[in-house]
């Protein structure tokens, strides 16, 4: 079933903080080594924030770059949706902080939490408002400062993540023929115990005890998450293609969530795609959670790998579990 959303991406931008943390740097912090990290994850380095830099700052950088590139005034933005699991604060929403900083005084907005599938969910939401005709220029942002919730004494998680943000502009389209053609999002709450941060919410508010027990860090059953992601990334990709009458041969580019190169390659193999049709930048950024897909789109545009009319597939799996997929006819 195709779902013509009458909305398209008309601009992309991304931002990563300048400071780079290499595998060699991590070797000095925990018992790990560059070979293990590269072979098991595909990551060589990641960008990390300095003190005082939060998700809203990265999001603002990406948003401002997008406004400059599109040459549009901030007042023209009417909706801001920010996907993040590392907002500056519990409230106000990061969207409010971004709105104020960029001067988008005619926009309303909110944050959305869907971990690594957050950007696909946020794009689905932004596209619904634009497709319904009530909004003309939606800013959809994925921004995460994963280093704020990572235990740099836990080698099983600290090597995986990085910080970054990406933003896209969503504008009205000819429904069904260009822009967003279809999406599939789902959640599977049974996956909750496999990837979560126990402290800091209403169940375990911050206390000396929660800090002592390291409850404000990411806890992960890596192998479980790995297996689920391998299965669901491929399933959703195939499902979206099949129900829209496409085969993987029609795909110009898959921009997958960047959690582990082996997860990406497993999906790629299942779809029978060669490397030129799959965007990979995990080597440079690690897993930036909600930012991986917009950063991937930004890199694809900069590398000239996206042309008007190309069939593009976005696919992500994250904590929850959350799974998101989207099929687009690239339209700018
Ligand atoms: C985390 C992950 C990279 C681990 O890779 P893996 O091949 O499954 O490795 P395992 O967990 O089986 O661990 C293998 C060994 O490597 C060790 N190891 C773990 N991290 C290590 C590191 N950074 N350096 C060196 N060794 C490490 C483990 O302790 C284990 O040692 P043991 O056999 O002596 O117990 C992998 O499971 C993964 O990517 N999972 C999904 C993560 C993800 O996508 N998260 C975000 C959700 S979108």
mmCIF file with all atom_site columns, C-alpha atoms in Angstrom, residues 1-9 127 173-184 240-241 243-246 309-313 325-331:
data_model
loop_
_atom_site.group_PDB
_atom_site.id
_atom_site.type_symbol
_atom_site.label_atom_id
_atom_site.label_alt_id
_atom_site.label_comp_id
_atom_site.label_asym_id
_atom_site.label_entity_id
_atom_site.label_seq_id
_atom_site.pdbx_PDB_ins_code
_atom_site.Cartn_x
_atom_site.Cartn_y
_atom_site.Cartn_z
_atom_site.occupancy
_atom_site.B_iso_or_equiv
_atom_site.pdbx_formal_charge
_atom_site.auth_seq_id
_atom_site.auth_comp_id
_atom_site.auth_asym_id
_atom_site.auth_atom_id
_atom_site.pdbx_PDB_model_num
ATOM 1  C CA . UNK A 1 1   ? 0.000  0.000  0.000  1.00 0.00 ? 1   UNK A CA 1
ATOM 2  C CA . UNK A 1 2   ? 1.608  3.227  -1.083 1.00 0.00 ? 2   UNK A CA 1
ATOM 3  C CA . UNK A 1 3   ? 0.997  6.236  1.077  1.00 0.00 ? 3   UNK A CA 1
ATOM 4  C CA . UNK A 1 4   ? 1.475  9.380  -0.980 1.00 0.00 ? 4   UNK A CA 1
ATOM 5  C CA . UNK A 1 5   ? 2.373  11.942 1.615  1.00 0.00 ? 5   UNK A CA 1
ATOM 6  C CA . UNK A 1 6   ? 2.655  14.952 -0.701 1.00 0.00 ? 6   UNK A CA 1
ATOM 7  C CA . UNK A 1 7   ? 5.817  15.993 1.104  1.00 0.00 ? 7   UNK A CA 1
ATOM 8  C CA . UNK A 1 8   ? 9.437  16.001 0.061  1.00 0.00 ? 8   UNK A CA 1
ATOM 9  C CA . UNK A 1 9   ? 12.866 16.703 1.457  1.00 0.00 ? 9   UNK A CA 1
ATOM 10 C CA . UNK A 1 127 ? 5.801  14.941 6.481  1.00 0.00 ? 127 UNK A CA 1
ATOM 11 C CA . UNK A 1 173 ? 5.230  17.802 -3.077 1.00 0.00 ? 173 UNK A CA 1
ATOM 12 C CA . UNK A 1 174 ? 3.182  16.230 -5.814 1.00 0.00 ? 174 UNK A CA 1
ATOM 13 C CA . UNK A 1 175 ? 1.678  13.308 -3.869 1.00 0.00 ? 175 UNK A CA 1
ATOM 14 C CA . UNK A 1 176 ? 2.622  9.845  -5.010 1.00 0.00 ? 176 UNK A CA 1
ATOM 15 C CA . UNK A 1 177 ? 5.185  10.760 -7.644 1.00 0.00 ? 177 UNK A CA 1
ATOM 16 C CA . UNK A 1 178 ? 7.927  12.634 -5.824 1.00 0.00 ? 178 UNK A CA 1
ATOM 17 C CA . UNK A 1 179 ? 9.192  12.926 -2.304 1.00 0.00 ? 179 UNK A CA 1
ATOM 18 C CA . UNK A 1 180 ? 8.059  10.537 0.406  1.00 0.00 ? 180 UNK A CA 1
ATOM 19 C CA . UNK A 1 181 ? 6.316  7.549  -1.158 1.00 0.00 ? 181 UNK A CA 1
ATOM 20 C CA . UNK A 1 182 ? 5.757  5.313  1.839  1.00 0.00 ? 182 UNK A CA 1
ATOM 21 C CA . UNK A 1 183 ? 6.895  4.576  5.362  1.00 0.00 ? 183 UNK A CA 1
ATOM 22 C CA . UNK A 1 184 ? 6.788  1.743  7.842  1.00 0.00 ? 184 UNK A CA 1
ATOM 23 C CA . UNK A 1 240 ? 8.696  -1.282 1.740  1.00 0.00 ? 240 UNK A CA 1
ATOM 24 C CA . UNK A 1 241 ? 10.088 -2.163 -1.662 1.00 0.00 ? 241 UNK A CA 1
ATOM 25 C CA . UNK A 1 243 ? 4.516  -3.342 -1.323 1.00 0.00 ? 243 UNK A CA 1
ATOM 26 C CA . UNK A 1 244 ? 5.359  -0.430 -3.614 1.00 0.00 ? 244 UNK A CA 1
ATOM 27 C CA . UNK A 1 245 ? 6.129  -2.702 -6.561 1.00 0.00 ? 245 UNK A CA 1
ATOM 28 C CA . UNK A 1 246 ? 9.884  -2.174 -6.522 1.00 0.00 ? 246 UNK A CA 1
ATOM 29 C CA . UNK A 1 309 ? 14.242 11.050 -9.315 1.00 0.00 ? 309 UNK A CA 1
ATOM 30 C CA . UNK A 1 310 ? 16.443 8.550  -7.451 1.00 0.00 ? 310 UNK A CA 1
ATOM 31 C CA . UNK A 1 311 ? 14.670 5.931  -5.353 1.00 0.00 ? 311 UNK A CA 1
ATOM 32 C CA . UNK A 1 312 ? 16.046 6.228  -1.812 1.00 0.00 ? 312 UNK A CA 1
ATOM 33 C CA . UNK A 1 313 ? 15.474 3.970  1.167  1.00 0.00 ? 313 UNK A CA 1
ATOM 34 C CA . UNK A 1 325 ? 11.743 2.758  7.237  1.00 0.00 ? 325 UNK A CA 1
ATOM 35 C CA . UNK A 1 326 ? 10.943 5.236  4.512  1.00 0.00 ? 326 UNK A CA 1
ATOM 36 C CA . UNK A 1 327 ? 10.906 5.124  0.733  1.00 0.00 ? 327 UNK A CA 1
ATOM 37 C CA . UNK A 1 328 ? 11.481 8.369  -1.151 1.00 0.00 ? 328 UNK A CA 1
ATOM 38 C CA . UNK A 1 329 ? 11.739 9.621  -4.694 1.00 0.00 ? 329 UNK A CA 1
ATOM 39 C CA . UNK A 1 330 ? 14.564 12.140 -4.286 1.00 0.00 ? 330 UNK A CA 1
ATOM 40 C CA . UNK A 1 331 ? 13.200 15.497 -5.357 1.00 0.00 ? 331 UNK A CA 1
#
